[in-house]
Tab-separated table of C-alpha atoms in Angstrom:
chain	number	residue	atom	x	y	z
B	1	MET	CA	-55.432	-18.382	60.261
B	2	GLU	CA	-55.678	-18.194	56.611
B	3	ALA	CA	-56.214	-14.570	55.944
B	4	GLU	CA	-52.439	-14.413	58.572
B	5	SER	CA	-50.877	-17.056	55.968
B	6	ARG	CA	-51.644	-14.799	53.198
B	7	LYS	CA	-50.545	-11.620	54.832
B	8	GLY	CA	-47.391	-13.844	56.197
B	9	ARG	CA	-46.896	-14.332	52.160
B	10	ARG	CA	-47.177	-10.897	50.908
B	11	ALA	CA	-44.599	-9.851	53.723
B	12	ARG	CA	-42.851	-12.290	53.169
B	13	PRO	CA	-39.324	-10.188	51.204
B	14	SER	CA	-39.513	-10.502	47.135
B	15	ARG	CA	-35.425	-10.565	45.631
B	16	ALA	CA	-34.863	-6.647	44.582
B	17	LYS	CA	-34.774	-5.942	40.511
B	18	PRO	CA	-32.263	-3.367	39.216
B	19	GLY	CA	-34.456	0.143	38.918
B	20	ARG	CA	-33.736	2.807	37.307
B	21	THR	CA	-31.425	5.338	39.660
B	22	HIS	CA	-29.863	1.216	40.212
B	23	GLY	CA	-29.244	1.046	36.739
B	24	PHE	CA	-27.513	4.465	36.951
B	25	THR	CA	-25.028	3.110	39.472
B	26	VAL	CA	-23.934	0.191	37.191
B	27	LEU	CA	-23.513	2.549	34.505
B	28	GLU	CA	-20.938	5.454	37.309
B	29	ASP	CA	-19.768	1.727	38.796
B	30	VAL	CA	-18.256	0.994	34.988
B	31	SER	CA	-16.688	4.362	33.998
B	32	ALA	CA	-15.319	4.171	37.201
B	33	ILE	CA	-13.284	0.931	36.215
B	34	THR	CA	-12.719	2.624	32.757
B	35	ALA	CA	-11.452	6.021	33.857
B	36	ARG	CA	-8.705	4.110	35.756
B	37	SER	CA	-7.532	0.946	33.306
B	38	GLU	CA	-4.447	0.273	32.268
B	39	ASP	CA	-4.848	-3.411	31.364
B	40	LEU	CA	-7.683	-5.195	29.038
B	41	LYS	CA	-7.889	-8.378	30.885
B	42	GLU	CA	-8.011	-6.857	34.737
B	43	THR	CA	-10.700	-3.987	33.390
B	44	LEU	CA	-12.647	-6.869	32.308
B	45	GLN	CA	-12.500	-8.823	34.984
B	46	ARG	CA	-13.322	-6.021	37.059
B	47	ILE	CA	-15.642	-5.215	34.783
B	48	VAL	CA	-18.036	-8.532	34.218
B	49	GLU	CA	-17.291	-8.575	38.790
B	50	VAL	CA	-19.224	-5.138	39.254
B	51	VAL	CA	-22.371	-6.467	37.028
B	52	ALA	CA	-22.768	-9.706	38.709
B	53	GLU	CA	-22.783	-7.894	41.398
B	54	ARG	CA	-25.315	-5.494	40.149
B	55	MET	CA	-26.853	-7.265	39.296
B	56	GLY	CA	-27.791	-10.061	41.408
B	57	THR	CA	-26.494	-13.311	38.952
B	58	GLU	CA	-24.121	-15.776	39.827
B	59	VAL	CA	-21.832	-15.968	36.516
B	60	CYS	CA	-20.959	-13.313	33.935
B	61	SER	CA	-18.443	-14.045	31.732
B	62	LEU	CA	-16.777	-12.027	28.900
B	63	TYR	CA	-15.679	-13.389	25.821
B	64	ILE	CA	-14.186	-10.689	22.335
B	65	LEU	CA	-14.808	-12.300	18.602
B	66	ASP	CA	-12.004	-12.286	16.574
B	67	PRO	CA	-12.834	-11.256	13.542
B	68	ARG	CA	-10.381	-13.359	11.389
B	69	ALA	CA	-11.148	-16.239	12.608
B	70	GLN	CA	-14.408	-15.856	13.610
B	71	ARG	CA	-13.882	-17.056	17.182
B	72	LEU	CA	-15.416	-15.993	20.428
B	73	THR	CA	-12.376	-16.519	23.239
B	74	LEU	CA	-13.973	-16.365	26.968
B	75	TRP	CA	-11.399	-12.833	28.713
B	76	ALA	CA	-12.918	-13.196	31.608
B	77	THR	CA	-15.449	-14.716	34.000
B	78	THR	CA	-17.104	-14.585	37.294
B	79	GLY	CA	-18.569	-17.726	38.979
B	80	LEU	CA	-16.822	-19.723	36.251
B	81	GLU	CA	-13.714	-21.675	35.967
B	82	LYS	CA	-11.687	-18.744	36.292
B	83	SER	CA	-8.891	-21.835	34.430
B	84	ALA	CA	-10.869	-21.881	31.539
B	85	VAL	CA	-10.619	-18.280	30.706
B	86	GLY	CA	-8.249	-18.101	27.630
B	87	LYS	CA	-8.697	-21.810	26.740
B	88	VAL	CA	-12.753	-21.677	25.808
B	89	THR	CA	-12.992	-20.908	22.675
B	90	MET	CA	-16.133	-21.204	19.925
B	91	SER	CA	-17.441	-20.354	16.696
B	92	VAL	CA	-19.671	-18.021	16.343
B	93	GLU	CA	-22.421	-21.016	14.887
B	94	GLU	CA	-21.554	-22.567	17.439
B	95	GLY	CA	-24.071	-22.065	21.246
B	96	LEU	CA	-25.994	-19.641	22.422
B	97	THR	CA	-23.015	-16.749	23.163
B	98	GLY	CA	-22.089	-17.565	18.937
B	99	MET	CA	-26.232	-17.081	18.917
B	100	VAL	CA	-25.902	-13.409	19.785
B	101	ILE	CA	-22.772	-12.638	17.263
B	102	GLU	CA	-24.617	-14.179	14.837
B	103	LYS	CA	-28.654	-12.673	16.004
B	104	GLY	CA	-26.951	-9.325	16.473
B	105	GLU	CA	-29.457	-8.801	19.405
B	106	PRO	CA	-30.023	-9.962	22.678
B	107	VAL	CA	-29.996	-14.014	22.944
B	108	MET	CA	-31.958	-15.035	26.652
B	109	THR	CA	-33.318	-18.528	28.244
B	110	VAL	CA	-34.865	-19.137	31.235
B	111	ASP	CA	-33.313	-22.878	30.731
B	112	ALA	CA	-30.591	-23.346	28.630
B	113	ILE	CA	-29.537	-26.508	28.696
B	114	ALA	CA	-32.552	-27.591	27.079
B	115	HIS	CA	-32.226	-25.201	24.246
B	116	PRO	CA	-31.100	-26.340	20.734
B	117	ARG	CA	-28.272	-24.195	20.458
B	118	TYR	CA	-26.131	-24.229	23.428
B	119	LYS	CA	-22.602	-25.898	23.273
B	120	TYR	CA	-21.652	-27.364	26.963
B	121	PHE	CA	-18.552	-26.660	28.282
B	122	PRO	CA	-17.113	-29.334	30.940
B	123	GLU	CA	-13.752	-27.103	32.055
B	124	THR	CA	-16.067	-23.522	31.917
B	125	GLY	CA	-18.097	-25.584	35.258
B	126	GLU	CA	-21.360	-24.591	34.065
B	127	GLU	CA	-24.097	-26.826	34.294
B	128	LYS	CA	-25.917	-25.866	36.826
B	129	TYR	CA	-27.172	-22.731	35.529
B	130	HIS	CA	-30.208	-22.551	33.972
B	131	SER	CA	-31.024	-18.968	32.693
B	132	PHE	CA	-28.984	-17.193	29.699
B	133	VAL	CA	-28.976	-13.764	29.010
B	134	GLY	CA	-25.808	-12.492	25.939
B	135	VAL	CA	-26.141	-8.666	25.084
B	136	PRO	CA	-23.779	-8.366	22.030
B	137	ILE	CA	-21.358	-5.955	22.060
B	138	ALA	CA	-20.169	-3.587	19.081
B	139	GLU	CA	-18.836	-0.701	18.141
B	140	ARG	CA	-20.383	0.978	14.792
B	141	SER	CA	-22.449	-2.428	14.118
B	142	THR	CA	-18.766	-4.503	13.388
B	143	PRO	CA	-19.028	-7.108	16.420
B	144	MET	CA	-16.660	-7.315	19.020
B	145	GLY	CA	-17.774	-9.693	21.209
B	146	VAL	CA	-20.565	-11.311	24.163
B	147	LEU	CA	-21.760	-10.037	27.117
B	148	VAL	CA	-23.033	-13.024	29.441
B	149	VAL	CA	-24.611	-13.381	32.390
B	150	GLN	CA	-26.035	-16.610	33.860
B	151	THR	CA	-28.055	-17.956	36.855
B	152	LEU	CA	-28.459	-20.583	39.340
B	153	ARG	CA	-32.682	-20.697	39.321
B	154	ARG	CA	-34.388	-20.508	36.302
B	155	ARG	CA	-34.964	-16.556	36.426
B	156	ARG	CA	-36.550	-14.386	33.320
B	157	PHE	CA	-35.064	-10.724	33.086
B	158	SER	CA	-36.445	-8.170	32.590
B	159	ARG	CA	-36.748	-5.604	29.344
B	160	HIS	CA	-35.364	-2.879	31.886
B	161	GLU	CA	-32.297	-5.352	32.829
B	162	ILE	CA	-31.512	-6.038	30.048
B	163	ARG	CA	-31.187	-2.627	27.903
B	164	LEU	CA	-29.359	-2.222	31.500
B	165	LEU	CA	-26.888	-4.978	30.419
B	166	ARG	CA	-26.494	-3.375	26.487
B	167	ALA	CA	-25.794	-0.218	27.897
B	168	ILE	CA	-22.715	-2.068	29.878
B	169	ALA	CA	-21.817	-3.214	27.079
B	170	GLY	CA	-21.209	-0.628	25.006
B	171	GLN	CA	-19.285	0.900	27.964
B	172	VAL	CA	-16.959	-2.615	27.905
B	173	GLY	CA	-16.932	-2.376	23.591
B	174	GLY	CA	-15.225	1.318	24.083
B	175	ILE	CA	-13.002	-0.684	26.067
B	176	ILE	CA	-12.163	-3.142	23.390
B	177	VAL	CA	-12.035	-0.364	20.641
B	178	GLN	CA	-9.334	1.863	22.964
B	179	ALA	CA	-7.208	-1.581	23.902
B	180	ARG	CA	-7.091	-2.346	20.661
B	181	LEU	CA	-5.846	1.622	19.245
B	182	LEU	CA	-3.065	1.317	21.925
B	183	GLU	CA	-2.269	-1.923	21.300
B	184	ASP	CA	-1.468	-1.019	17.063
B	185	LEU	CA	0.267	1.567	18.401
B	186	LYS	CA	2.595	-0.370	21.313
B	187	SER	CA	3.111	-1.760	18.744
B	188	LYS	CA	3.899	0.324	15.980
B	189	GLU	CA	6.536	1.548	18.123
B	190	LYS	CA	8.491	-1.192	19.241
B	191	GLU	CA	9.159	-1.907	15.138
B	192	ARG	CA	10.076	1.492	15.161
B	193	ARG	CA	11.497	1.269	17.828
B	194	GLU	CA	13.661	-2.540	15.602
B	195	TYR	CA	13.080	-0.184	12.094
B	196	ARG	CA	15.668	2.290	14.004
B	197	ARG	CA	17.532	-0.823	15.667
B	198	ARG	CA	18.851	-2.565	12.599
B	199	MET	CA	19.035	0.942	10.282
B	200	VAL	CA	21.545	2.754	12.754
B	201	ALA	CA	23.251	-1.406	12.387
B	202	ALA	CA	23.192	-1.249	9.122
B	203	ILE	CA	25.316	2.740	9.172
B	204	LYS	CA	27.220	1.823	11.253
B	205	ARG	CA	28.575	-1.887	8.870
B	206	LEU	CA	28.571	0.244	6.442
B	207	GLN	CA	30.729	2.361	7.900
B	208	ALA	CA	33.085	-0.112	8.445
B	209	TYR	CA	32.799	-0.718	4.960
B	210	GLU	CA	33.932	2.770	3.791
B	211	LYS	CA	36.442	2.081	5.729
B	212	THR	CA	37.551	-0.907	4.536
B	213	ALA	CA	36.646	0.584	1.474
B	214	GLU	CA	38.893	3.483	2.141
B	215	ARG	CA	42.595	2.147	2.548
B	216	PRO	CA	45.065	1.731	-0.310
B	217	GLU	CA	44.456	-1.588	-1.746
B	218	THR	CA	48.174	-3.076	-2.969
B	219	SER	CA	47.027	-6.315	-4.253
B	220	ALA	CA	46.319	-7.675	-7.803
B	221	ARG	CA	42.549	-7.545	-6.166
B	222	GLY	CA	42.175	-4.009	-5.471
B	223	ARG	CA	42.990	-2.798	-9.972
B	224	GLY	CA	40.233	-2.124	-12.099
B	225	GLN	CA	37.589	-1.710	-8.951
B	226	ALA	CA	36.581	1.504	-8.350
B	227	ARG	CA	33.356	3.096	-6.073
B	228	LEU	CA	30.362	4.826	-7.212
B	229	ALA	CA	28.697	7.414	-5.302
B	230	GLY	CA	25.682	6.798	-5.746
B	231	LEU	CA	22.297	8.133	-5.157
B	232	PRO	CA	20.128	6.641	-1.683
B	233	ALA	CA	16.516	6.087	-1.748
B	234	VAL	CA	15.981	4.547	1.436
B	235	PRO	CA	18.348	4.598	3.872
B	236	GLY	CA	19.963	1.671	5.620
B	237	PHE	CA	23.516	-1.399	3.320
B	238	GLY	CA	22.391	-2.952	0.245
B	239	HIS	CA	24.610	-5.530	-1.260
B	240	GLY	CA	24.219	-6.848	-5.195
B	241	ARG	CA	25.243	-7.363	-8.315
B	242	VAL	CA	26.039	-3.476	-10.444
B	243	HIS	CA	25.582	-3.303	-13.426
B	244	LEU	CA	27.298	-0.660	-16.009
B	245	LEU	CA	25.815	1.160	-18.957
B	246	GLN	CA	27.836	2.871	-21.549
B	247	PRO	CA	27.631	7.005	-21.515
B	248	PRO	CA	24.521	7.334	-24.504
B	249	VAL	CA	25.098	8.741	-27.609
B	250	SER	CA	24.959	12.246	-27.339
B	251	PHE	CA	25.663	14.532	-30.781
B	252	ALA	CA	28.457	16.610	-27.891
B	253	LEU	CA	30.519	13.454	-28.843
B	254	ILE	CA	31.181	14.597	-32.507
B	255	ASP	CA	33.687	17.381	-33.793
B	256	GLU	CA	32.037	18.777	-36.521
B	257	ARG	CA	34.250	18.405	-39.870
B	258	ARG	CA	33.640	18.984	-43.152
B	259	SER	CA	33.405	16.286	-45.784
B	260	ASP	CA	35.064	15.422	-48.038
B	261	ALA	CA	32.907	12.844	-49.577
B	262	PRO	CA	29.106	13.799	-49.949
B	263	GLU	CA	28.182	10.150	-51.588
B	264	ALA	CA	29.966	8.245	-48.759
B	265	GLU	CA	27.469	10.170	-45.996
B	266	ARG	CA	25.200	8.996	-47.864
B	267	GLU	CA	25.602	5.589	-47.902
B	268	ARG	CA	26.751	6.154	-43.729
B	269	PHE	CA	23.025	7.845	-43.532
B	270	TRP	CA	21.188	4.789	-45.259
B	271	ARG	CA	23.369	2.187	-44.157
B	272	ALA	CA	22.999	3.816	-40.486
B	273	ILE	CA	19.197	3.891	-41.166
B	274	ALA	CA	19.337	0.377	-42.150
B	275	GLU	CA	21.225	-0.697	-38.215
B	276	SER	CA	18.549	1.083	-36.546
B	277	ALA	CA	15.865	-0.797	-37.919
B	278	VAL	CA	17.671	-4.277	-37.156
B	279	GLU	CA	18.418	-3.073	-33.499
B	280	LEU	CA	15.405	-1.920	-32.831
B	281	GLU	CA	13.720	-5.831	-33.592
B	282	SER	CA	15.778	-6.862	-31.813
B	283	LEU	CA	16.129	-5.410	-28.772
B	284	ARG	CA	12.297	-5.787	-29.894
B	285	GLY	CA	12.791	-9.875	-29.081
B	286	ARG	CA	15.186	-9.459	-26.448
B	287	LEU	CA	12.455	-7.603	-24.176
B	288	ALA	CA	9.758	-10.477	-25.225
B	289	THR	CA	11.941	-12.261	-23.524
B	290	ARG	CA	12.510	-10.472	-20.173
B	291	LEU	CA	10.678	-7.599	-20.048
B	292	PRO	CA	7.320	-8.982	-21.858
B	293	GLU	CA	5.010	-6.449	-20.078
B	294	PHE	CA	6.552	-3.577	-21.731
B	295	ASP	CA	5.048	-2.278	-24.309
B	296	TRP	CA	5.903	-3.057	-27.447
B	297	THR	CA	4.793	-0.444	-30.481
B	298	ILE	CA	6.802	2.448	-28.848
B	299	ILE	CA	9.808	0.340	-30.236
B	300	ASP	CA	7.625	-0.592	-33.370
B	301	ALA	CA	6.787	2.961	-34.287
B	302	HIS	CA	9.997	4.205	-33.931
B	303	ARG	CA	10.807	1.359	-36.334
B	304	MET	CA	7.690	2.352	-38.301
B	305	MET	CA	9.288	6.284	-38.730
B	306	LEU	CA	12.878	5.221	-39.410
B	307	GLU	CA	10.974	2.747	-42.742
B	308	ASP	CA	9.368	5.725	-43.984
B	309	ARG	CA	10.706	6.628	-47.390
B	310	SER	CA	9.387	9.782	-47.560
B	311	PHE	CA	10.577	10.988	-44.798
B	312	THR	CA	14.047	9.361	-45.508
B	313	LYS	CA	14.028	10.537	-48.119
B	314	LYS	CA	12.935	14.114	-47.108
B	315	VAL	CA	15.578	14.368	-44.909
B	316	GLU	CA	18.466	13.606	-46.959
B	317	GLU	CA	16.857	16.276	-49.859
B	318	ALA	CA	17.059	18.719	-47.489
B	319	THR	CA	20.661	17.704	-46.163
B	320	LYS	CA	21.609	16.957	-50.060
B	321	GLY	CA	24.452	19.029	-51.058
B	322	LEU	CA	25.629	20.333	-47.411
B	323	THR	CA	30.074	19.740	-47.510
B	324	TYR	CA	29.930	22.138	-43.711
B	325	PRO	CA	29.800	21.435	-40.551
B	326	CYS	CA	25.979	21.593	-40.129
B	327	ARG	CA	23.960	18.990	-36.684
B	328	VAL	CA	21.004	18.217	-37.568
B	329	ALA	CA	18.596	16.054	-35.414
B	330	VAL	CA	15.317	13.839	-36.343
B	331	MET	CA	14.521	12.203	-33.454
B	332	GLY	CA	11.427	9.598	-32.684
B	333	CYS	CA	11.109	10.532	-29.514
B	334	ILE	CA	9.381	14.031	-27.580
B	335	VAL	CA	11.081	12.690	-23.350
B	336	ASN	CA	14.380	12.083	-24.959
B	337	GLY	CA	14.649	13.940	-28.526
B	338	PRO	CA	15.376	17.425	-26.310
B	339	GLY	CA	18.413	16.747	-24.703
B	340	GLU	CA	19.634	15.163	-27.850
B	341	SER	CA	18.946	18.070	-30.068
B	342	LYS	CA	20.136	21.184	-28.147
B	343	ALA	CA	23.436	19.501	-28.820
B	344	ALA	CA	22.630	20.252	-33.020
B	345	ASN	CA	22.526	23.190	-34.883
B	346	ILE	CA	19.659	22.235	-35.546
B	347	GLY	CA	17.086	19.503	-34.195
B	348	ILE	CA	13.364	18.082	-33.693
B	349	SER	CA	11.293	15.957	-30.955
B	350	LEU	CA	8.797	13.715	-32.985
B	351	PRO	CA	6.011	12.347	-30.878
B	352	GLY	CA	5.870	9.317	-29.689
B	353	THR	CA	3.269	6.798	-29.078
B	354	GLY	CA	0.598	8.575	-27.230
B	355	GLU	CA	1.934	11.503	-27.280
B	356	ALA	CA	0.383	14.438	-28.578
B	357	PRO	CA	1.676	15.867	-31.986
B	358	ARG	CA	3.247	18.878	-31.205
B	359	CYS	CA	7.208	17.992	-31.601
B	360	PRO	CA	9.817	20.867	-30.253
B	361	VAL	CA	12.428	22.476	-32.220
B	362	TYR	CA	15.888	23.169	-31.069
B	363	ILE	CA	17.805	26.003	-32.881
B	364	ASP	CA	21.567	26.601	-31.804
B	365	GLY	CA	20.680	24.589	-27.208
B	366	LYS	CA	18.059	26.692	-27.605
B	367	LYS	CA	13.984	26.024	-28.056
B	368	ASP	CA	12.442	28.316	-31.291
B	369	VAL	CA	8.972	26.746	-32.311
B	370	THR	CA	6.612	24.046	-31.420
B	371	LEU	CA	5.708	22.111	-35.198
B	372	GLU	CA	2.376	20.874	-34.972
B	373	GLY	CA	1.167	18.955	-38.175
B	374	THR	CA	1.055	15.324	-40.035
B	375	TYR	CA	4.412	13.903	-40.832
B	376	ASP	CA	4.997	15.749	-44.522
B	377	GLU	CA	3.997	19.472	-42.951
B	378	LEU	CA	6.690	18.375	-40.122
B	379	ALA	CA	9.077	17.516	-43.493
B	380	ALA	CA	7.777	20.473	-45.114
B	381	ALA	CA	8.289	23.136	-42.249
B	382	PHE	CA	11.344	21.853	-40.895
B	383	GLN	CA	13.056	21.870	-43.796
B	384	SER	CA	11.852	24.869	-44.006
B	385	LEU	CA	13.132	26.026	-41.270
B	386	VAL	CA	16.972	24.324	-41.928
B	387	ASP	CA	16.749	25.845	-44.984
B	388	THR	CA	16.811	29.604	-43.229
B	389	TYR	CA	18.637	28.725	-40.527
B	390	ILE	CA	22.355	27.037	-43.079
B	391	ALA	CA	21.034	30.813	-45.147
B	392	LYS	CA	21.537	32.544	-42.209
B	393	LYS	CA	24.713	30.789	-40.838
B	394	TYR	CA	26.598	30.235	-44.151
B	395	PRO	CA	25.812	33.071	-46.250
B	396	ARG	CA	28.827	31.716	-48.461
B	397	LYS	CA	28.409	28.453	-49.243
B	398	THR	CA	24.936	28.287	-49.538
B	399	ALA	CA	25.316	31.137	-52.472
B	400	GLU	CA	28.161	28.335	-53.397
B	401	VAL	CA	25.927	25.451	-53.682
B	402	SER	CA	22.588	27.137	-54.829
B	403	ALA	CA	25.344	28.371	-58.029
B	404	ALA	CA	26.044	24.142	-58.545
B	405	ARG	CA	22.922	23.609	-59.173
């Protein structure tokens, strides 16, 4: 009887654990579901159902991590209450499921209720399940969720079973990544369509406005109005205040005429120097209030050049005795200076703050040479160019000046 009892106990069938061949079958089933996936929630639900069936567990659940809020949300389950899907959430610092994210590795316990990290969610109906295994779902070491299996009886899962669950979790991670990319693409496409719709509507409003603006205005309100064509930076329609800037002062606007009062012209030159310095100081004060991030050293450098007596004296000496229409331009910015220098008979563009000490010289609108050196060297070289230019263009008048001296 005892032998028969032992024989009977040996012959009693035991629960088969997943073997390697069985593991490959589970992975194939999950891969097949992935290949046919269209909706993320539906796909995850089918995966947890297959895993629970193939692994012989009563429960299989899948939680997805919100990386910003650091919270896990139940997305799919078989065995727990379906009404808990989307409602059960927990911090990564809560429960056994959160512990999986914290450790970044599988967590297994034979009796989950007795574990100190166990957290009970009454809406799930999980109080009757004992064993718990959770494996992290990750993509390139970035946690994305947790795959959980639970059983009614106390069961210790083998290393092979845990490796199989990790392999399944890896496939699920790929599905989540693809789903999120697809969701991003759909969102971008939706944004593109919305942007296009708004742009088309703006263009229609603009066209309607243009048609209205093209109608002849006969009322008093229409007088003084003008339409300005601008260069669009982005598509759309804008409404705002327009500031009309006065046209820049240019040598091209100055008529060439001979002065009969050289001394009066020199007085005007010195007065212009003084007024320009005052205007620059006033401009610096206004910018300090309205545009504090502006680099004031640019204005300071221009004012210092105007107040440099040795430089202005040399300019006066270079033009002393000239009573014929010769325009000489001495500009204090290598960026804006060339435009004014080209409009003069002979002009030089001095460097601004932080600019290389290179001064292009323009003669009759064309670049002739680039001078380098100190202010004294620049002044001497430029004066020599002015003298040479005058001697060539006004040979008779040069002789008269020389004779007068």
